[in-house]
């Protein structure tokens, strides 16, 4: 019976419960208005303390002066002595497979003055230079020169120059526009040869408009001018001897021009390293300039005989 009553009057019961809840809510809201008005009527103020703020003063600590302790000998031997900011100069000898070290205080003490001087640093000409060509399109014969040998060398596409260690991969002749200050002033004929260097496995491009230089720099050195010695071309890793000393070229830097040289003496563990810079010769600047191949780039021939119009 009760279940049937709820089913028949379910919607009316819901409406009745909603009305009762609404009446209760309105009554509670009405009673709370008096308490809200009482709270709003009370004055609100911020009370500040009369005591002034006193910041805490942090004074720096007095600097303590301490002396660096003298460096102690390392386990490798008494010669391995160095300070924290003055490391030793360490060298490796390939022949004896040993390391040697120069203490900082003794690095400048040698039995003889370091008389080796740097004249200049330049790039070396590639062993093959494009000198010209003759023939007709598709059947050109290319003419090369070797800076280290007299005469000329002739070859065609696909040929190998066994003595020079190169393969002639491609040869082309094109017209290149001449530009001066952003404006075209005409055309010139440019010949280009692509080589395969068997020594390095890399492709090398020769252009008739300029000389080809190697990537590795070459240094011209000499012993003191007072000895009257001539210039000597050296490369990185090269060794030579003079007056009982062995000189090794550790590094060559083209810009700025400088060379790092290590000098050792047979039977002596200590070695000496110097960084050489070019000596300035104000008496003959033009002569020095002429001896540097990087400042002399003669114009090469673009063709010996050609039938192309």
mmCIF file of C-alpha atoms in Angstrom:
data_model
loop_
_atom_site.group_PDB
_atom_site.id
_atom_site.type_symbol
_atom_site.label_atom_id
_atom_site.label_comp_id
_atom_site.label_asym_id
_atom_site.label_seq_id
_atom_site.Cartn_x
_atom_site.Cartn_y
_atom_site.Cartn_z
ATOM 1 C CA UNK A 1 0.000 0.000 0.000
ATOM 2 C CA UNK A 2 2.810 2.414 0.920
ATOM 3 C CA UNK A 3 4.728 1.585 -2.234
ATOM 4 C CA UNK A 4 1.639 2.257 -4.330
ATOM 5 C CA UNK A 5 1.179 5.585 -2.545
ATOM 6 C CA UNK A 6 4.724 6.741 -3.429
ATOM 7 C CA UNK A 7 4.331 5.698 -7.038
ATOM 8 C CA UNK A 8 1.065 7.662 -7.433
ATOM 9 C CA UNK A 9 2.163 10.825 -5.619
ATOM 10 C CA UNK A 10 5.960 10.786 -6.308
ATOM 11 C CA UNK A 11 6.022 14.081 -8.223
ATOM 12 C CA UNK A 12 3.881 15.854 -5.653
ATOM 13 C CA UNK A 13 6.128 14.706 -2.813
ATOM 14 C CA UNK A 14 9.214 16.072 -4.624
ATOM 15 C CA UNK A 15 7.563 19.439 -5.086
ATOM 16 C CA UNK A 16 6.573 19.487 -1.388
ATOM 17 C CA UNK A 17 10.134 18.689 -0.239
ATOM 18 C CA UNK A 18 11.509 21.437 -2.504
ATOM 19 C CA UNK A 19 9.071 23.995 -1.078
ATOM 20 C CA UNK A 20 9.989 23.050 2.505
ATOM 21 C CA UNK A 21 13.722 23.381 1.720
ATOM 22 C CA UNK A 22 13.170 26.760 0.110
ATOM 23 C CA UNK A 23 11.191 28.051 3.125
ATOM 24 C CA UNK A 24 13.923 26.858 5.548
ATOM 25 C CA UNK A 25 16.667 28.530 3.471
ATOM 26 C CA UNK A 26 14.821 31.855 3.300
ATOM 27 C CA UNK A 27 14.206 31.768 7.070
ATOM 28 C CA UNK A 28 17.870 31.076 7.837
ATOM 29 C CA UNK A 29 18.977 33.865 5.478
ATOM 30 C CA UNK A 30 16.574 36.314 7.108
ATOM 31 C CA UNK A 31 17.810 35.490 10.612
ATOM 32 C CA UNK A 32 21.487 35.832 9.541
ATOM 33 C CA UNK A 33 21.031 39.359 8.192
ATOM 34 C CA UNK A 34 21.131 40.849 11.673
ATOM 35 C CA UNK A 35 24.506 39.223 12.439
ATOM 36 C CA UNK A 36 25.900 40.412 9.091
ATOM 37 C CA UNK A 37 24.812 44.013 9.781
ATOM 38 C CA UNK A 38 26.428 43.846 13.229
ATOM 39 C CA UNK A 39 29.793 42.699 11.798
ATOM 40 C CA UNK A 40 29.740 45.397 9.095
ATOM 41 C CA UNK A 41 29.036 48.093 11.695
ATOM 42 C CA UNK A 42 32.210 47.314 13.676
ATOM 43 C CA UNK A 43 35.205 49.604 12.802
ATOM 44 C CA UNK A 44 38.231 47.977 11.104
ATOM 45 C CA UNK A 45 41.689 49.470 11.764
ATOM 46 C CA UNK A 46 45.338 48.421 11.476
ATOM 47 C CA UNK A 47 47.416 49.060 14.555
ATOM 48 C CA UNK A 48 51.139 49.638 13.903
ATOM 49 C CA UNK A 49 53.867 49.060 16.403
ATOM 50 C CA UNK A 50 55.595 52.189 17.754
ATOM 51 C CA UNK A 51 59.049 50.554 17.700
ATOM 52 C CA UNK A 52 61.264 51.539 14.724
ATOM 53 C CA UNK A 53 62.699 48.787 12.493
ATOM 54 C CA UNK A 54 66.372 48.133 13.134
ATOM 55 C CA UNK A 55 68.086 46.274 10.257
ATOM 56 C CA UNK A 56 70.760 43.753 11.085
ATOM 57 C CA UNK A 57 74.217 45.003 10.015
ATOM 58 C CA UNK A 58 76.378 42.266 8.473
ATOM 59 C CA UNK A 59 80.036 43.206 8.623
ATOM 60 C CA UNK A 60 82.477 41.559 6.220
ATOM 61 C CA UNK A 61 84.987 39.260 7.751
ATOM 62 C CA UNK A 62 88.577 40.454 7.881
ATOM 63 C CA UNK A 63 90.571 38.938 4.971
ATOM 64 C CA UNK A 64 93.070 36.354 6.032
ATOM 65 C CA UNK A 65 96.483 36.365 4.393
ATOM 66 C CA UNK A 66 97.908 32.946 3.646
ATOM 67 C CA UNK A 67 101.043 31.883 1.817
ATOM 68 C CA UNK A 68 101.009 29.222 -0.831
ATOM 69 C CA UNK A 69 102.976 26.188 0.194
ATOM 70 C CA UNK A 70 105.935 25.337 -2.001
ATOM 71 C CA UNK A 71 105.178 22.644 -4.552
ATOM 72 C CA UNK A 72 106.249 19.172 -3.580
ATOM 73 C CA UNK A 73 107.961 16.698 -5.844
ATOM 74 C CA UNK A 74 105.622 14.333 -7.648
ATOM 75 C CA UNK A 75 105.873 10.562 -7.708
ATOM 76 C CA UNK A 76 107.449 10.700 -11.182
ATOM 77 C CA UNK A 77 110.631 12.274 -9.827
ATOM 78 C CA UNK A 78 112.233 15.396 -8.425
ATOM 79 C CA UNK A 79 111.960 17.217 -11.761
ATOM 80 C CA UNK A 80 108.160 17.113 -11.679
ATOM 81 C CA UNK A 81 107.686 20.218 -9.565
ATOM 82 C CA UNK A 82 105.113 22.863 -10.439
ATOM 83 C CA UNK A 83 102.791 25.381 -8.852
ATOM 84 C CA UNK A 84 99.020 25.579 -9.176
ATOM 85 C CA UNK A 85 98.950 28.411 -11.745
ATOM 86 C CA UNK A 86 102.311 27.626 -13.379
ATOM 87 C CA UNK A 87 102.120 24.097 -14.797
ATOM 88 C CA UNK A 88 105.239 22.462 -16.165
ATOM 89 C CA UNK A 89 106.037 22.148 -19.857
ATOM 90 C CA UNK A 90 105.686 18.456 -20.653
ATOM 91 C CA UNK A 91 107.093 16.835 -23.805
ATOM 92 C CA UNK A 92 106.841 13.381 -25.279
ATOM 93 C CA UNK A 93 109.791 11.785 -27.089
ATOM 94 C CA UNK A 94 108.621 9.293 -29.712
ATOM 95 C CA UNK A 95 111.949 7.517 -30.097
ATOM 96 C CA UNK A 96 112.431 6.803 -26.388
ATOM 97 C CA UNK A 97 108.672 6.713 -25.569
ATOM 98 C CA UNK A 98 109.252 8.824 -22.460
ATOM 99 C CA UNK A 99 108.004 12.115 -21.050
ATOM 100 C CA UNK A 100 110.215 14.960 -19.896
ATOM 101 C CA UNK A 101 109.282 18.073 -17.964
ATOM 102 C CA UNK A 102 110.770 21.515 -17.386
ATOM 103 C CA UNK A 103 110.129 23.054 -13.954
ATOM 104 C CA UNK A 104 108.784 26.624 -14.228
ATOM 105 C CA UNK A 105 111.808 28.127 -12.497
ATOM 106 C CA UNK A 106 114.274 26.302 -14.725
ATOM 107 C CA UNK A 107 112.473 26.554 -18.078
ATOM 108 C CA UNK A 108 114.570 29.517 -19.238
ATOM 109 C CA UNK A 109 117.933 28.147 -18.143
ATOM 110 C CA UNK A 110 119.773 26.629 -21.102
ATOM 111 C CA UNK A 111 123.379 26.165 -21.977
ATOM 112 C CA UNK A 112 123.132 28.022 -25.285
ATOM 113 C CA UNK A 113 120.880 30.803 -26.561
ATOM 114 C CA UNK A 114 117.856 29.862 -28.692
ATOM 115 C CA UNK A 115 119.041 31.222 -32.029
ATOM 116 C CA UNK A 116 116.300 29.849 -34.283
ATOM 117 C CA UNK A 117 114.209 32.632 -35.871
ATOM 118 C CA UNK A 118 110.950 32.638 -37.821
ATOM 119 C CA UNK A 119 111.077 34.423 -41.160
ATOM 120 C CA UNK A 120 107.508 33.897 -42.368
ATOM 121 C CA UNK A 121 104.625 31.444 -42.606
ATOM 122 C CA UNK A 122 103.074 30.720 -45.968
ATOM 123 C CA UNK A 123 101.080 28.107 -47.793
ATOM 124 C CA UNK A 124 102.863 25.719 -50.135
ATOM 125 C CA UNK A 125 101.927 25.427 -53.790
ATOM 126 C CA UNK A 126 100.052 22.266 -54.713
ATOM 127 C CA UNK A 127 102.245 19.787 -56.561
ATOM 128 C CA UNK A 128 100.245 20.255 -59.772
ATOM 129 C CA UNK A 129 99.220 23.587 -61.309
ATOM 130 C CA UNK A 130 96.963 24.210 -64.306
ATOM 131 C CA UNK A 131 98.995 25.984 -66.986
ATOM 132 C CA UNK A 132 96.707 25.772 -70.048
ATOM 133 C CA UNK A 133 94.999 23.517 -72.571
ATOM 134 C CA UNK A 134 94.660 22.919 -76.279
ATOM 135 C CA UNK A 135 92.413 20.957 -78.616
ATOM 136 C CA UNK A 136 88.654 21.140 -79.063
ATOM 137 C CA UNK A 137 85.597 20.495 -76.868
ATOM 138 C CA UNK A 138 85.433 16.843 -75.865
ATOM 139 C CA UNK A 139 89.069 16.238 -76.819
ATOM 140 C CA UNK A 140 91.056 18.753 -74.781
ATOM 141 C CA UNK A 141 94.620 18.095 -73.734
ATOM 142 C CA UNK A 142 95.396 19.743 -70.411
ATOM 143 C CA UNK A 143 98.821 21.197 -69.655
ATOM 144 C CA UNK A 144 100.135 21.162 -66.077
ATOM 145 C CA UNK A 145 103.274 22.372 -64.361
ATOM 146 C CA UNK A 146 104.997 21.018 -61.259
ATOM 147 C CA UNK A 147 106.379 23.761 -58.973
ATOM 148 C CA UNK A 148 109.161 21.396 -57.898
ATOM 149 C CA UNK A 149 110.252 20.298 -61.375
ATOM 150 C CA UNK A 150 110.930 21.999 -64.705
ATOM 151 C CA UNK A 151 108.891 21.439 -67.842
ATOM 152 C CA UNK A 152 105.222 20.642 -68.346
ATOM 153 C CA UNK A 153 102.959 17.610 -68.018
ATOM 154 C CA UNK A 154 100.155 16.842 -70.504
ATOM 155 C CA UNK A 155 97.133 14.665 -69.799
ATOM 156 C CA UNK A 156 93.473 14.122 -70.731
ATOM 157 C CA UNK A 157 90.333 13.262 -68.806
ATOM 158 C CA UNK A 158 90.531 9.827 -67.172
ATOM 159 C CA UNK A 159 94.340 9.619 -67.269
ATOM 160 C CA UNK A 160 96.429 8.889 -64.188
ATOM 161 C CA UNK A 161 99.623 10.713 -63.406
ATOM 162 C CA UNK A 162 101.283 7.978 -61.384
ATOM 163 C CA UNK A 163 104.406 9.944 -60.467
ATOM 164 C CA UNK A 164 102.309 12.807 -59.052
ATOM 165 C CA UNK A 165 99.636 10.558 -57.529
ATOM 166 C CA UNK A 166 96.580 12.153 -59.170
ATOM 167 C CA UNK A 167 93.730 11.138 -61.472
ATOM 168 C CA UNK A 168 92.288 13.606 -64.019
ATOM 169 C CA UNK A 169 88.549 13.233 -63.347
ATOM 170 C CA UNK A 170 87.041 16.115 -65.331
ATOM 171 C CA UNK A 171 88.076 19.132 -67.374
ATOM 172 C CA UNK A 172 85.789 21.980 -68.417
ATOM 173 C CA UNK A 173 86.040 25.403 -70.089
ATOM 174 C CA UNK A 174 83.379 27.978 -69.253
ATOM 175 C CA UNK A 175 82.717 31.679 -69.715
ATOM 176 C CA UNK A 176 82.624 33.580 -66.436
ATOM 177 C CA UNK A 177 81.202 37.077 -66.064
ATOM 178 C CA UNK A 178 83.566 39.761 -64.815
ATOM 179 C CA UNK A 179 82.132 41.890 -62.058
ATOM 180 C CA UNK A 180 83.518 45.125 -60.709
ATOM 181 C CA UNK A 181 81.704 47.007 -57.983
ATOM 182 C CA UNK A 182 78.515 45.030 -58.561
ATOM 183 C CA UNK A 183 78.314 45.643 -62.334
ATOM 184 C CA UNK A 184 79.148 43.140 -65.075
ATOM 185 C CA UNK A 185 81.933 44.355 -67.372
ATOM 186 C CA UNK A 186 82.323 41.388 -69.723
ATOM 187 C CA UNK A 187 83.312 37.741 -69.761
ATOM 188 C CA UNK A 188 86.495 35.719 -69.471
ATOM 189 C CA UNK A 189 87.310 32.112 -70.293
ATOM 190 C CA UNK A 190 88.041 29.962 -67.233
ATOM 191 C CA UNK A 191 89.367 26.415 -67.311
ATOM 192 C CA UNK A 192 88.822 24.065 -64.386
ATOM 193 C CA UNK A 193 90.180 20.617 -63.659
ATOM 194 C CA UNK A 194 88.897 18.231 -61.003
ATOM 195 C CA UNK A 195 91.572 15.893 -59.683
ATOM 196 C CA UNK A 196 91.477 12.911 -57.352
ATOM 197 C CA UNK A 197 94.455 13.029 -55.003
ATOM 198 C CA UNK A 198 95.569 9.450 -54.397
ATOM 199 C CA UNK A 199 97.603 10.478 -51.336
ATOM 200 C CA UNK A 200 94.649 11.941 -49.416
ATOM 201 C CA UNK A 201 91.682 10.473 -51.301
ATOM 202 C CA UNK A 202 90.138 13.955 -51.598
ATOM 203 C CA UNK A 203 88.975 15.834 -54.697
ATOM 204 C CA UNK A 204 91.082 18.851 -55.699
ATOM 205 C CA UNK A 205 89.868 21.623 -58.013
ATOM 206 C CA UNK A 206 92.360 23.578 -60.151
ATOM 207 C CA UNK A 207 91.317 26.880 -61.712
ATOM 208 C CA UNK A 208 93.173 28.688 -64.483
ATOM 209 C CA UNK A 209 92.461 32.045 -62.798
ATOM 210 C CA UNK A 210 94.491 31.377 -59.651
ATOM 211 C CA UNK A 211 97.164 29.176 -58.177
ATOM 212 C CA UNK A 212 96.337 26.199 -55.978
ATOM 213 C CA UNK A 213 97.863 25.978 -52.490
ATOM 214 C CA UNK A 214 97.923 23.127 -50.000
ATOM 215 C CA UNK A 215 96.034 23.344 -46.725
ATOM 216 C CA UNK A 216 99.081 22.671 -44.535
ATOM 217 C CA UNK A 217 101.164 25.807 -43.851
ATOM 218 C CA UNK A 218 104.925 25.941 -44.342
ATOM 219 C CA UNK A 219 107.270 27.967 -42.135
ATOM 220 C CA UNK A 220 110.510 29.581 -43.240
ATOM 221 C CA UNK A 221 113.021 29.533 -40.383
ATOM 222 C CA UNK A 222 116.657 30.361 -40.027
ATOM 223 C CA UNK A 223 119.232 30.529 -37.338
ATOM 224 C CA UNK A 224 120.382 33.910 -36.079
ATOM 225 C CA UNK A 225 121.130 36.364 -38.873
ATOM 226 C CA UNK A 226 124.596 36.833 -37.398
ATOM 227 C CA UNK A 227 125.497 33.267 -38.410
ATOM 228 C CA UNK A 228 124.656 33.977 -42.057
ATOM 229 C CA UNK A 229 122.440 30.878 -42.369
ATOM 230 C CA UNK A 230 119.906 30.584 -45.200
ATOM 231 C CA UNK A 231 116.159 30.128 -44.879
ATOM 232 C CA UNK A 232 114.837 26.620 -44.337
ATOM 233 C CA UNK A 233 111.268 25.464 -45.155
ATOM 234 C CA UNK A 234 109.841 23.259 -42.395
ATOM 235 C CA UNK A 235 106.502 21.599 -41.700
ATOM 236 C CA UNK A 236 104.711 20.360 -38.602
ATOM 237 C CA UNK A 237 106.356 17.289 -37.070
ATOM 238 C CA UNK A 238 109.662 17.864 -38.880
ATOM 239 C CA UNK A 239 112.936 17.498 -36.945
ATOM 240 C CA UNK A 240 116.418 18.813 -37.721
ATOM 241 C CA UNK A 241 119.643 19.253 -35.782
ATOM 242 C CA UNK A 242 122.133 22.068 -35.358
ATOM 243 C CA UNK A 243 125.218 22.339 -33.125
ATOM 244 C CA UNK A 244 124.304 19.365 -30.962
ATOM 245 C CA UNK A 245 120.631 20.291 -30.490
ATOM 246 C CA UNK A 246 117.577 18.650 -32.021
ATOM 247 C CA UNK A 247 114.762 20.997 -33.099
ATOM 248 C CA UNK A 248 111.223 19.739 -33.632
ATOM 249 C CA UNK A 249 108.427 21.791 -35.226
ATOM 250 C CA UNK A 250 105.458 21.120 -32.958
ATOM 251 C CA UNK A 251 102.871 23.470 -34.479
ATOM 252 C CA UNK A 252 102.588 26.061 -37.272
ATOM 253 C CA UNK A 253 99.895 28.709 -37.070
ATOM 254 C CA UNK A 254 99.349 30.864 -40.186
ATOM 255 C CA UNK A 255 97.241 33.649 -38.581
ATOM 256 C CA UNK A 256 98.826 35.082 -36.560
ATOM 257 C CA UNK A 257 102.077 33.737 -37.916
ATOM 258 C CA UNK A 258 103.816 31.746 -35.201
ATOM 259 C CA UNK A 259 105.683 28.480 -34.816
ATOM 260 C CA UNK A 260 106.083 26.336 -31.694
ATOM 261 C CA UNK A 261 109.532 24.716 -31.573
ATOM 262 C CA UNK A 262 110.951 22.238 -29.067
ATOM 263 C CA UNK A 263 114.711 21.982 -28.591
ATOM 264 C CA UNK A 264 116.294 18.947 -26.961
ATOM 265 C CA UNK A 265 119.849 17.785 -26.414
ATOM 266 C CA UNK A 266 120.854 14.111 -26.589
ATOM 267 C CA UNK A 267 121.543 12.729 -23.123
ATOM 268 C CA UNK A 268 119.787 15.614 -21.358
ATOM 269 C CA UNK A 269 116.304 15.043 -19.929
ATOM 270 C CA UNK A 270 115.293 18.699 -19.974
ATOM 271 C CA UNK A 271 113.933 20.292 -23.128
ATOM 272 C CA UNK A 272 113.023 23.827 -24.113
ATOM 273 C CA UNK A 273 110.021 25.147 -26.017
ATOM 274 C CA UNK A 274 109.726 28.503 -27.733
ATOM 275 C CA UNK A 275 106.951 30.186 -29.677
ATOM 276 C CA UNK A 276 108.558 32.052 -32.559
ATOM 277 C CA UNK A 277 107.102 35.089 -34.302
ATOM 278 C CA UNK A 278 108.355 36.616 -37.556
ATOM 279 C CA UNK A 279 111.336 38.891 -37.131
ATOM 280 C CA UNK A 280 110.720 42.371 -38.556
ATOM 281 C CA UNK A 281 113.208 43.337 -41.244
ATOM 282 C CA UNK A 282 112.681 47.033 -41.968
ATOM 283 C CA UNK A 283 115.658 47.288 -44.302
ATOM 284 C CA UNK A 284 114.136 45.274 -47.139
ATOM 285 C CA UNK A 285 110.358 44.955 -46.836
ATOM 286 C CA UNK A 286 109.843 44.548 -50.562
ATOM 287 C CA UNK A 287 112.304 41.689 -50.740
ATOM 288 C CA UNK A 288 110.538 39.824 -47.955
ATOM 289 C CA UNK A 289 107.216 40.353 -49.658
ATOM 290 C CA UNK A 290 108.493 39.002 -52.938
ATOM 291 C CA UNK A 291 109.787 35.816 -51.283
ATOM 292 C CA UNK A 292 106.352 34.949 -49.888
ATOM 293 C CA UNK A 293 104.422 33.028 -52.538
ATOM 294 C CA UNK A 294 101.076 33.973 -50.989
ATOM 295 C CA UNK A 295 101.644 37.579 -52.120
ATOM 296 C CA UNK A 296 102.609 36.664 -55.672
ATOM 297 C CA UNK A 297 99.814 35.182 -57.744
ATOM 298 C CA UNK A 298 100.725 35.406 -61.437
ATOM 299 C CA UNK A 299 97.913 35.076 -63.957
ATOM 300 C CA UNK A 300 97.907 31.646 -65.573
ATOM 301 C CA UNK A 301 97.218 30.985 -69.236
ATOM 302 C CA UNK A 302 93.631 30.061 -70.042
ATOM 303 C CA UNK A 303 94.510 28.302 -73.273
ATOM 304 C CA UNK A 304 97.421 27.564 -75.552
ATOM 305 C CA UNK A 305 95.547 26.659 -78.729
ATOM 306 C CA UNK A 306 91.781 26.337 -79.010
ATOM 307 C CA UNK A 307 89.322 26.020 -81.888
ATOM 308 C CA UNK A 308 86.372 27.272 -79.847
ATOM 309 C CA UNK A 309 84.983 30.548 -81.145
#
